[in-house]
Amino acid sequence: METILVAGGAGYIGSHMVALLVERGYDVVVVDNLSTGHAQAVKGARFYEGDLRDGDFLEKVFSENRIHGVINFAAFSLVAESVADPLKYYNNNVGGATGILTAMKNHGVKRIVFSSTAATYGEPEKQPIEESDRTNPINPYGGSKLAIEGLLRWCDEAYGIKYAALRYFNAAGANTDAGIGEDHHPETHLIPIVLQCALGKRDHVGIFGDDYPTPDGTCVRDYIHVRDLVEAHLLALEYLDKGGQSGPFNLGNGNGYSVKEIIEAARKVTGMAIPAFVEPRRPGDPPTLIASNRKAEEALGWKPRRDLEQMIHDAWVWHKEHPEGYEG
Ligand code: UFG
């Protein structure tokens, strides 16, 4: 049985990765410092609490386990916070990646799947966005992820560590069977905020700007079910095992939905009114982000299978069952 190390496995996407690996019969080791993750979200894995920047800690984890491959989700990921405190983001995100790559090099581990982001593109020149398009982050969060992609390239060249940098668009949904879902404090993401409103925990949703150059004036994003996302990670590991070439891969559905369309879809799924009012733009939001997922389809054999309604439905089940998140 192969052992996979999931860094950041107590977070939203990481915990869904752990659930999928466990389901598929992998032996799973999780490392997480619980700065934003939840220990309750880690089910069926060996859990080590600690920081990727702590060399002694990682040395212990890599000595106690024969790691076949690494999937690294561990990072800070709030765009606005990154603008206010770029050093915090580079220190944690780049520092964490440096730590795990150092342990991999020392222990001869040759494969890593890395959580990158659509934020590496900044304000794209065209839609849908392809991996070969210009990367030009407009915030330190995207900058820190692009810096790590650069580091991965050098580590491939120098040490033969093969990587897939998966550039996520907007992750949504939950795993209703495993009882895990999205629980951020504070919550800044659109779908959970809309659902908290449907639950009566907020009185309205603010629509951040309706004067963008989009069909209804609100920002358009490409939402992807977290289960589809984590399936792509497993395919990426298999692809690297088979000798696939390192590089970036977009993970999105290839469809764009506006903020207003999301709110409308959530009204249908939940049957709740969900009051929404237009508020000022949020700084740093590109008008439209839609993925071309052709490369992931061709190289990894990945096809997202869950639509927007399913994402909102699954997230709704999670929010209804866990109105206070994991602590509730
Ligand atoms: N939005 C609102 N009201 C809210 C919350 C969000 O109108 O209360 C809007 C945002 O302005 C944006 C859209 O809904 O246009 C989606 O916002 P999210 O915060 O849910 O997601 P983002 O697209 O900003 O961010 C996501 C990831 C980030 C990543 C980014 C890459 O969550 O980690 O994509 O572009 F950096």
mmCIF file of C-alpha atoms and ligand atoms in Angstrom:
data_model
loop_
_atom_site.group_PDB
_atom_site.id
_atom_site.type_symbol
_atom_site.label_atom_id
_atom_site.label_comp_id
_atom_site.label_asym_id
_atom_site.label_seq_id
_atom_site.Cartn_x
_atom_site.Cartn_y
_atom_site.Cartn_z
ATOM 1 C CA MET A 1 0.000 0.000 0.000
ATOM 2 C CA GLU A 2 1.481 3.345 -1.009
ATOM 3 C CA THR A 3 1.839 6.083 1.560
ATOM 4 C CA ILE A 4 0.849 9.586 0.474
ATOM 5 C CA LEU A 5 1.684 12.624 2.572
ATOM 6 C CA VAL A 6 -0.990 15.328 2.505
ATOM 7 C CA ALA A 7 0.305 18.655 3.792
ATOM 8 C CA GLY A 8 -2.548 20.933 4.820
ATOM 9 C CA GLY A 9 -4.801 17.882 5.059
ATOM 10 C CA ALA A 10 -6.937 19.471 7.781
ATOM 11 C CA GLY A 11 -8.059 22.293 5.499
ATOM 12 C CA TYR A 12 -11.054 22.496 3.191
ATOM 13 C CA ILE A 13 -9.629 20.960 0.013
ATOM 14 C CA GLY A 14 -6.952 18.928 1.815
ATOM 15 C CA SER A 15 -9.514 17.096 3.969
ATOM 16 C CA HIS A 16 -11.450 16.138 0.831
ATOM 17 C CA MET A 17 -8.206 14.809 -0.630
ATOM 18 C CA VAL A 18 -7.632 12.678 2.467
ATOM 19 C CA ALA A 19 -11.170 11.268 2.262
ATOM 20 C CA LEU A 20 -10.665 10.267 -1.389
ATOM 21 C CA LEU A 21 -7.245 8.679 -0.750
ATOM 22 C CA VAL A 22 -8.586 6.694 2.210
ATOM 23 C CA GLU A 23 -11.558 5.577 0.119
ATOM 24 C CA ARG A 24 -9.189 4.368 -2.618
ATOM 25 C CA GLY A 25 -7.114 2.341 -0.159
ATOM 26 C CA TYR A 26 -4.040 4.558 0.206
ATOM 27 C CA ASP A 27 -2.131 4.863 3.444
ATOM 28 C CA VAL A 28 -2.372 8.561 4.315
ATOM 29 C CA VAL A 29 -0.178 10.767 6.481
ATOM 30 C CA VAL A 30 -1.394 14.289 7.207
ATOM 31 C CA VAL A 31 0.733 17.173 8.390
ATOM 32 C CA ASP A 32 -0.990 20.397 9.358
ATOM 33 C CA ASN A 33 -0.242 23.147 11.876
ATOM 34 C CA LEU A 34 -3.989 23.757 12.398
ATOM 35 C CA SER A 35 -3.530 27.499 11.865
ATOM 36 C CA THR A 36 -6.640 27.459 9.685
ATOM 37 C CA GLY A 37 -7.470 23.740 9.484
ATOM 38 C CA HIS A 38 -9.616 21.524 11.716
ATOM 39 C CA ALA A 39 -8.372 18.303 13.317
ATOM 40 C CA GLN A 40 -11.953 16.930 13.123
ATOM 41 C CA ALA A 41 -11.777 17.139 9.322
ATOM 42 C CA VAL A 42 -8.982 14.524 9.180
ATOM 43 C CA LYS A 43 -10.522 11.076 9.036
ATOM 44 C CA GLY A 44 -8.724 7.774 8.522
ATOM 45 C CA ALA A 45 -5.179 9.180 8.331
ATOM 46 C CA ARG A 46 -2.138 9.416 10.645
ATOM 47 C CA PHE A 47 -2.044 12.996 11.803
ATOM 48 C CA TYR A 48 1.097 14.948 12.701
ATOM 49 C CA GLU A 49 0.519 18.442 14.023
ATOM 50 C CA GLY A 50 3.356 20.736 13.040
ATOM 51 C CA ASP A 51 4.703 23.325 10.649
ATOM 52 C CA LEU A 52 6.321 22.729 7.263
ATOM 53 C CA ARG A 53 8.943 25.348 8.093
ATOM 54 C CA ASP A 54 10.112 23.198 11.011
ATOM 55 C CA GLY A 55 12.873 20.990 9.581
ATOM 56 C CA ASP A 56 13.126 18.703 12.640
ATOM 57 C CA PHE A 57 9.395 18.092 12.582
ATOM 58 C CA LEU A 58 9.408 17.102 8.892
ATOM 59 C CA GLU A 59 12.520 14.987 9.385
ATOM 60 C CA LYS A 60 10.584 12.965 11.981
ATOM 61 C CA VAL A 61 7.559 12.552 9.669
ATOM 62 C CA PHE A 62 9.700 11.468 6.700
ATOM 63 C CA SER A 63 11.764 9.079 8.862
ATOM 64 C CA GLU A 64 8.729 7.405 10.392
ATOM 65 C CA ASN A 65 6.927 6.868 7.085
ATOM 66 C CA ARG A 66 7.992 5.667 3.655
ATOM 67 C CA ILE A 67 6.442 8.459 1.635
ATOM 68 C CA HIS A 68 5.705 7.688 -2.001
ATOM 69 C CA GLY A 69 4.344 11.078 -3.008
ATOM 70 C CA VAL A 70 3.392 14.440 -1.519
ATOM 71 C CA ILE A 71 0.294 16.562 -2.076
ATOM 72 C CA ASN A 72 0.756 20.042 -0.661
ATOM 73 C CA PHE A 73 -2.304 22.144 0.217
ATOM 74 C CA ALA A 74 -0.736 23.983 3.140
ATOM 75 C CA ALA A 75 -0.954 27.738 2.581
ATOM 76 C CA PHE A 76 -2.635 30.967 3.530
ATOM 77 C CA SER A 77 -5.140 31.824 0.807
ATOM 78 C CA LEU A 78 -6.936 35.096 1.503
ATOM 79 C CA VAL A 79 -6.273 37.622 -1.227
ATOM 80 C CA ALA A 80 -7.121 40.735 0.810
ATOM 81 C CA GLU A 81 -5.029 39.611 3.781
ATOM 82 C CA SER A 82 -2.100 38.940 1.445
ATOM 83 C CA VAL A 83 -2.259 42.505 0.151
ATOM 84 C CA ALA A 84 -2.157 43.833 3.727
ATOM 85 C CA ASP A 85 0.624 41.468 4.846
ATOM 86 C CA PRO A 86 2.701 40.104 1.935
ATOM 87 C CA LEU A 87 5.555 38.928 4.186
ATOM 88 C CA LYS A 88 3.172 36.699 6.120
ATOM 89 C CA TYR A 89 2.151 35.080 2.819
ATOM 90 C CA TYR A 90 5.610 34.607 1.336
ATOM 91 C CA ASN A 91 6.986 33.383 4.652
ATOM 92 C CA ASN A 92 4.269 30.780 5.191
ATOM 93 C CA ASN A 93 3.568 29.689 1.611
ATOM 94 C CA VAL A 94 7.041 29.798 0.078
ATOM 95 C CA GLY A 95 8.682 28.841 3.391
ATOM 96 C CA GLY A 96 6.358 25.829 3.771
ATOM 97 C CA ALA A 97 6.989 24.670 0.206
ATOM 98 C CA THR A 98 10.749 25.064 0.698
ATOM 99 C CA GLY A 99 10.525 22.957 3.853
ATOM 100 C CA ILE A 100 8.630 20.106 2.258
ATOM 101 C CA LEU A 101 10.830 20.087 -0.857
ATOM 102 C CA THR A 102 13.922 19.949 1.364
ATOM 103 C CA ALA A 103 12.549 16.906 3.197
ATOM 104 C CA MET A 104 11.624 15.305 -0.153
ATOM 105 C CA LYS A 105 15.119 15.873 -1.490
ATOM 106 C CA ASN A 106 16.719 14.469 1.680
ATOM 107 C CA HIS A 107 14.544 11.355 1.557
ATOM 108 C CA GLY A 108 14.534 10.764 -2.195
ATOM 109 C CA VAL A 109 10.789 11.429 -2.641
ATOM 110 C CA LYS A 110 10.287 12.322 -6.306
ATOM 111 C CA ARG A 111 6.665 13.386 -6.799
ATOM 112 C CA ILE A 112 4.661 16.362 -5.619
ATOM 113 C CA VAL A 113 1.223 17.655 -6.518
ATOM 114 C CA PHE A 114 0.946 21.278 -5.537
ATOM 115 C CA SER A 115 -2.088 23.547 -4.967
ATOM 116 C CA SER A 116 -1.621 26.514 -7.212
ATOM 117 C CA THR A 117 -4.270 29.021 -8.210
ATOM 118 C CA ALA A 118 -5.942 30.962 -10.992
ATOM 119 C CA ALA A 119 -4.602 34.009 -9.130
ATOM 120 C CA THR A 120 -1.242 33.331 -10.830
ATOM 121 C CA TYR A 121 -2.778 34.770 -14.035
ATOM 122 C CA GLY A 122 -3.796 38.115 -12.527
ATOM 123 C CA GLU A 123 -5.973 39.900 -15.095
ATOM 124 C CA PRO A 124 -5.956 37.489 -18.034
ATOM 125 C CA GLU A 125 -5.738 38.757 -21.594
ATOM 126 C CA LYS A 126 -8.265 36.231 -22.894
ATOM 127 C CA GLN A 127 -10.860 33.651 -21.799
ATOM 128 C CA PRO A 128 -10.868 30.742 -21.353
ATOM 129 C CA ILE A 129 -7.417 30.878 -19.799
ATOM 130 C CA GLU A 130 -4.772 28.395 -20.943
ATOM 131 C CA GLU A 131 -1.711 27.334 -18.978
ATOM 132 C CA SER A 132 0.576 28.902 -21.571
ATOM 133 C CA ASP A 133 -1.069 32.324 -21.112
ATOM 134 C CA ARG A 134 0.865 35.062 -19.354
ATOM 135 C CA THR A 135 1.104 34.790 -15.572
ATOM 136 C CA ASN A 136 1.065 38.155 -13.850
ATOM 137 C CA PRO A 137 -0.357 38.001 -10.323
ATOM 138 C CA ILE A 138 -1.970 41.152 -8.989
ATOM 139 C CA ASN A 139 -1.748 40.187 -5.322
ATOM 140 C CA PRO A 140 0.861 38.624 -3.009
ATOM 141 C CA TYR A 141 -1.200 35.436 -2.596
ATOM 142 C CA GLY A 142 -0.964 34.727 -6.341
ATOM 143 C CA GLY A 143 2.638 35.943 -6.274
ATOM 144 C CA SER A 144 3.572 33.471 -3.545
ATOM 145 C CA LYS A 145 2.023 30.573 -5.485
ATOM 146 C CA LEU A 146 3.772 31.565 -8.708
ATOM 147 C CA ALA A 147 7.073 31.818 -6.819
ATOM 148 C CA ILE A 148 6.551 28.233 -5.637
ATOM 149 C CA GLU A 149 5.828 27.110 -9.205
ATOM 150 C CA GLY A 150 9.223 28.609 -10.102
ATOM 151 C CA LEU A 151 10.875 26.793 -7.205
ATOM 152 C CA LEU A 152 9.280 23.513 -8.316
ATOM 153 C CA ARG A 153 10.716 23.969 -11.795
ATOM 154 C CA TRP A 154 14.227 24.404 -10.398
ATOM 155 C CA CYS A 155 13.836 21.420 -8.054
ATOM 156 C CA ASP A 156 12.748 19.264 -10.986
ATOM 157 C CA GLU A 157 15.841 20.304 -12.911
ATOM 158 C CA ALA A 158 18.266 19.970 -10.009
ATOM 159 C CA TYR A 159 16.915 16.976 -8.066
ATOM 160 C CA GLY A 160 14.515 15.255 -10.462
ATOM 161 C CA ILE A 161 11.497 16.000 -8.266
ATOM 162 C CA LYS A 162 8.518 15.782 -10.656
ATOM 163 C CA TYR A 163 5.573 18.101 -10.031
ATOM 164 C CA ALA A 164 2.076 18.996 -11.118
ATOM 165 C CA ALA A 165 1.058 22.544 -10.166
ATOM 166 C CA LEU A 166 -2.734 22.503 -10.185
ATOM 167 C CA ARG A 167 -4.177 25.960 -10.751
ATOM 168 C CA TYR A 168 -7.579 25.895 -9.092
ATOM 169 C CA PHE A 169 -10.359 28.179 -10.088
ATOM 170 C CA ASN A 170 -13.207 28.481 -7.511
ATOM 171 C CA ALA A 171 -13.598 25.398 -5.332
ATOM 172 C CA ALA A 172 -17.067 24.727 -3.912
ATOM 173 C CA GLY A 173 -19.208 21.913 -2.541
ATOM 174 C CA ALA A 174 -18.651 19.337 0.198
ATOM 175 C CA ASN A 175 -18.465 15.598 0.824
ATOM 176 C CA THR A 176 -21.850 14.849 2.331
ATOM 177 C CA ASP A 177 -21.014 11.159 2.950
ATOM 178 C CA ALA A 178 -17.797 11.901 4.841
ATOM 179 C CA GLY A 179 -19.356 14.810 6.754
ATOM 180 C CA ILE A 180 -16.697 17.315 5.710
ATOM 181 C CA GLY A 181 -17.100 20.739 4.142
ATOM 182 C CA GLU A 182 -15.954 24.337 4.003
ATOM 183 C CA ASP A 183 -15.358 26.096 7.323
ATOM 184 C CA HIS A 184 -13.295 29.281 7.203
ATOM 185 C CA HIS A 185 -13.003 31.954 9.883
ATOM 186 C CA PRO A 186 -13.674 34.543 8.696
ATOM 187 C CA GLU A 187 -15.614 33.281 5.693
ATOM 188 C CA THR A 188 -14.960 35.354 2.589
ATOM 189 C CA HIS A 189 -16.071 33.017 -0.221
ATOM 190 C CA LEU A 190 -19.262 33.651 -2.119
ATOM 191 C CA ILE A 191 -21.074 30.289 -1.955
ATOM 192 C CA PRO A 192 -20.679 29.715 1.813
ATOM 193 C CA ILE A 193 -21.674 33.319 2.469
ATOM 194 C CA VAL A 194 -24.794 32.909 0.316
ATOM 195 C CA LEU A 195 -25.666 29.701 2.186
ATOM 196 C CA GLN A 196 -25.081 31.286 5.604
ATOM 197 C CA CYS A 197 -27.603 33.842 4.462
ATOM 198 C CA ALA A 198 -30.054 31.090 3.462
ATOM 199 C CA LEU A 199 -29.574 29.649 6.968
ATOM 200 C CA GLY A 200 -30.459 33.002 8.517
ATOM 201 C CA LYS A 201 -26.952 33.504 9.929
ATOM 202 C CA ARG A 202 -26.474 36.653 7.826
ATOM 203 C CA ASP A 203 -29.188 39.072 6.834
ATOM 204 C CA HIS A 204 -27.977 39.684 3.266
ATOM 205 C CA VAL A 205 -25.290 39.029 0.674
ATOM 206 C CA GLY A 206 -23.266 41.999 -0.561
ATOM 207 C CA ILE A 207 -22.716 41.863 -4.324
ATOM 208 C CA PHE A 208 -19.262 43.373 -4.740
ATOM 209 C CA GLY A 209 -19.816 45.597 -7.781
ATOM 210 C CA ASP A 210 -22.282 45.422 -10.681
ATOM 211 C CA ASP A 211 -20.413 47.625 -13.141
ATOM 212 C CA TYR A 212 -17.887 45.080 -14.439
ATOM 213 C CA PRO A 213 -17.600 44.406 -18.186
ATOM 214 C CA THR A 214 -19.611 41.153 -17.892
ATOM 215 C CA PRO A 215 -23.136 40.252 -19.138
ATOM 216 C CA ASP A 216 -24.921 41.281 -15.907
ATOM 217 C CA GLY A 217 -22.164 43.543 -14.546
ATOM 218 C CA THR A 218 -21.131 41.190 -11.711
ATOM 219 C CA CYS A 219 -17.894 39.154 -11.633
ATOM 220 C CA VAL A 220 -17.799 35.846 -13.461
ATOM 221 C CA ARG A 221 -15.997 32.843 -11.959
ATOM 222 C CA ASP A 222 -15.487 29.197 -12.848
ATOM 223 C CA TYR A 223 -16.760 27.039 -9.965
ATOM 224 C CA ILE A 224 -15.486 23.509 -9.552
ATOM 225 C CA HIS A 225 -16.724 20.809 -7.175
ATOM 226 C CA VAL A 226 -14.131 20.003 -4.498
ATOM 227 C CA ARG A 227 -14.616 16.298 -5.212
ATOM 228 C CA ASP A 228 -13.763 16.815 -8.907
ATOM 229 C CA LEU A 229 -10.763 18.842 -7.773
ATOM 230 C CA VAL A 230 -9.326 16.159 -5.536
ATOM 231 C CA GLU A 231 -9.926 13.468 -8.154
ATOM 232 C CA ALA A 232 -7.636 15.478 -10.433
ATOM 233 C CA HIS A 233 -4.872 15.314 -7.784
ATOM 234 C CA LEU A 234 -4.986 11.548 -7.757
ATOM 235 C CA LEU A 235 -4.842 11.465 -11.553
ATOM 236 C CA ALA A 236 -1.922 13.907 -11.421
ATOM 237 C CA LEU A 237 -0.015 11.598 -9.059
ATOM 238 C CA GLU A 238 -0.640 8.656 -11.386
ATOM 239 C CA TYR A 239 0.432 10.796 -14.346
ATOM 240 C CA LEU A 240 3.732 11.654 -12.632
ATOM 241 C CA ASP A 241 4.231 7.993 -11.678
ATOM 242 C CA LYS A 242 3.904 7.091 -15.349
ATOM 243 C CA GLY A 243 6.632 9.575 -16.246
ATOM 244 C CA GLY A 244 4.382 12.497 -17.244
ATOM 245 C CA GLN A 245 6.049 15.854 -17.777
ATOM 246 C CA SER A 246 6.026 18.334 -14.881
ATOM 247 C CA GLY A 247 4.060 21.549 -15.285
ATOM 248 C CA PRO A 248 0.934 23.565 -14.514
ATOM 249 C CA PHE A 249 -2.660 22.362 -15.078
ATOM 250 C CA ASN A 250 -5.840 24.407 -14.817
ATOM 251 C CA LEU A 251 -8.657 22.874 -12.823
ATOM 252 C CA GLY A 252 -12.018 24.430 -13.578
ATOM 253 C CA ASN A 253 -15.303 23.459 -15.185
ATOM 254 C CA GLY A 254 -14.816 25.681 -18.203
ATOM 255 C CA ASN A 255 -18.088 27.529 -17.472
ATOM 256 C CA GLY A 256 -18.465 30.980 -15.992
ATOM 257 C CA TYR A 257 -21.190 32.047 -13.549
ATOM 258 C CA SER A 258 -21.772 35.582 -12.357
ATOM 259 C CA VAL A 259 -22.269 36.532 -8.713
ATOM 260 C CA LYS A 260 -25.958 37.162 -9.467
ATOM 261 C CA GLU A 261 -26.293 33.757 -11.138
ATOM 262 C CA ILE A 262 -24.785 32.060 -8.082
ATOM 263 C CA ILE A 263 -27.224 33.780 -5.762
ATOM 264 C CA GLU A 264 -30.129 32.835 -8.047
ATOM 265 C CA ALA A 265 -28.964 29.203 -8.240
ATOM 266 C CA ALA A 266 -28.713 29.087 -4.426
ATOM 267 C CA ARG A 267 -32.258 30.460 -4.106
ATOM 268 C CA LYS A 268 -33.478 27.577 -6.281
ATOM 269 C CA VAL A 269 -31.533 24.879 -4.415
ATOM 270 C CA THR A 270 -32.401 26.131 -0.913
ATOM 271 C CA GLY A 271 -35.871 27.539 -1.521
ATOM 272 C CA MET A 272 -34.847 30.568 0.576
ATOM 273 C CA ALA A 273 -35.169 34.231 -0.364
ATOM 274 C CA ILE A 274 -31.462 35.225 0.170
ATOM 275 C CA PRO A 275 -31.639 39.038 0.097
ATOM 276 C CA ALA A 276 -28.773 40.568 -1.905
ATOM 277 C CA PHE A 277 -27.690 44.187 -2.367
ATOM 278 C CA VAL A 278 -25.069 45.759 -4.565
ATOM 279 C CA GLU A 279 -22.069 47.069 -2.635
ATOM 280 C CA PRO A 280 -18.797 48.647 -3.806
ATOM 281 C CA ARG A 281 -16.265 46.565 -5.709
ATOM 282 C CA ARG A 282 -13.788 44.533 -3.672
ATOM 283 C CA PRO A 283 -10.252 45.618 -4.596
ATOM 284 C CA GLY A 284 -8.273 43.104 -6.655
ATOM 285 C CA ASP A 285 -11.183 41.191 -8.228
ATOM 286 C CA PRO A 286 -10.633 40.473 -11.939
ATOM 287 C CA PRO A 287 -13.942 40.722 -13.867
ATOM 288 C CA THR A 288 -13.834 37.223 -15.358
ATOM 289 C CA LEU A 289 -11.860 34.007 -14.714
ATOM 290 C CA ILE A 290 -12.769 30.951 -16.791
ATOM 291 C CA ALA A 291 -10.481 27.945 -17.202
ATOM 292 C CA SER A 292 -9.638 26.030 -20.273
ATOM 293 C CA ASN A 293 -9.337 22.534 -18.835
ATOM 294 C CA ARG A 294 -8.199 20.980 -22.109
ATOM 295 C CA LYS A 295 -4.681 20.225 -20.852
ATOM 296 C CA ALA A 296 -5.907 18.460 -17.689
ATOM 297 C CA GLU A 297 -8.376 16.508 -19.800
ATOM 298 C CA GLU A 298 -5.800 15.434 -22.376
ATOM 299 C CA ALA A 299 -2.812 14.789 -20.110
ATOM 300 C CA LEU A 300 -4.481 13.557 -16.925
ATOM 301 C CA GLY A 301 -7.683 12.099 -18.376
ATOM 302 C CA TRP A 302 -9.648 14.316 -15.975
ATOM 303 C CA LYS A 303 -13.207 15.420 -16.602
ATOM 304 C CA PRO A 304 -15.200 17.364 -14.035
ATOM 305 C CA ARG A 305 -18.525 15.595 -13.521
ATOM 306 C CA ARG A 306 -20.460 17.717 -11.038
ATOM 307 C CA ASP A 307 -22.405 20.828 -12.032
ATOM 308 C CA LEU A 308 -23.149 24.029 -10.162
ATOM 309 C CA GLU A 309 -26.438 22.759 -8.764
ATOM 310 C CA GLN A 310 -24.652 19.747 -7.262
ATOM 311 C CA MET A 311 -21.965 21.988 -5.726
ATOM 312 C CA ILE A 312 -24.531 24.230 -4.088
ATOM 313 C CA HIS A 313 -26.651 21.256 -3.023
ATOM 314 C CA ASP A 314 -23.731 19.476 -1.344
ATOM 315 C CA ALA A 315 -22.508 22.672 0.321
ATOM 316 C CA TRP A 316 -26.081 23.309 1.524
ATOM 317 C CA VAL A 317 -26.280 19.852 3.131
ATOM 318 C CA TRP A 318 -22.971 20.545 4.930
ATOM 319 C CA HIS A 319 -24.030 24.010 6.121
ATOM 320 C CA LYS A 320 -27.395 22.785 7.375
ATOM 321 C CA GLU A 321 -25.747 19.927 9.301
ATOM 322 C CA HIS A 322 -22.882 22.130 10.590
ATOM 323 C CA PRO A 323 -24.277 25.642 11.009
ATOM 324 C CA GLU A 324 -21.334 26.545 13.250
ATOM 325 C CA GLY A 325 -18.775 24.622 11.158
ATOM 326 C CA TYR A 326 -16.685 21.927 12.852
ATOM 327 C CA GLU A 327 -16.954 23.548 16.258
ATOM 328 C CA GLY A 328 -20.745 23.416 16.256
HETATM 329 N N1 UFG B 1 -18.290 38.061 -3.819
HETATM 330 C C1 UFG B 1 -19.353 38.891 -3.552
HETATM 331 N N2 UFG B 1 -19.814 38.935 -2.269
HETATM 332 C C2 UFG B 1 -19.270 38.233 -1.246
HETATM 333 C C3 UFG B 1 -18.171 37.381 -1.534
HETATM 334 C C4 UFG B 1 -17.700 37.319 -2.836
HETATM 335 O O1 UFG B 1 -19.878 39.557 -4.436
HETATM 336 O O2 UFG B 1 -19.742 38.354 -0.104
HETATM 337 C C5 UFG B 1 -17.801 37.965 -5.197
HETATM 338 C C6 UFG B 1 -16.344 38.336 -5.346
HETATM 339 O O3 UFG B 1 -16.209 39.724 -5.509
HETATM 340 C C7 UFG B 1 -15.943 37.526 -6.574
HETATM 341 C C8 UFG B 1 -16.847 36.289 -6.503
HETATM 342 O O4 UFG B 1 -17.897 36.631 -5.612
HETATM 343 O O5 UFG B 1 -16.257 38.231 -7.732
HETATM 344 C C9 UFG B 1 -16.139 35.080 -5.962
HETATM 345 O O6 UFG B 1 -15.472 35.442 -4.780
HETATM 346 P P1 UFG B 1 -14.755 34.410 -3.801
HETATM 347 O O7 UFG B 1 -14.166 35.200 -2.685
HETATM 348 O O8 UFG B 1 -15.678 33.310 -3.494
HETATM 349 O O9 UFG B 1 -13.614 33.797 -4.718
HETATM 350 P P2 UFG B 1 -12.444 34.534 -5.511
HETATM 351 O O10 UFG B 1 -12.749 34.367 -6.966
HETATM 352 O O11 UFG B 1 -12.152 35.892 -5.055
HETATM 353 O O12 UFG B 1 -11.213 33.689 -4.999
HETATM 354 C C10 UFG B 1 -10.919 32.394 -5.422
HETATM 355 C C11 UFG B 1 -10.158 31.667 -4.324
HETATM 356 C C12 UFG B 1 -8.889 32.398 -3.994
HETATM 357 C C13 UFG B 1 -8.088 32.564 -5.244
HETATM 358 C C14 UFG B 1 -8.902 33.189 -6.342
HETATM 359 C C15 UFG B 1 -8.144 33.147 -7.631
HETATM 360 O O13 UFG B 1 -10.957 31.568 -3.197
HETATM 361 O O14 UFG B 1 -8.160 31.659 -3.055
HETATM 362 O O15 UFG B 1 -10.111 32.473 -6.550
HETATM 363 O O16 UFG B 1 -8.645 34.077 -8.494
HETATM 364 F F1 UFG B 1 -7.026 33.371 -5.033
#
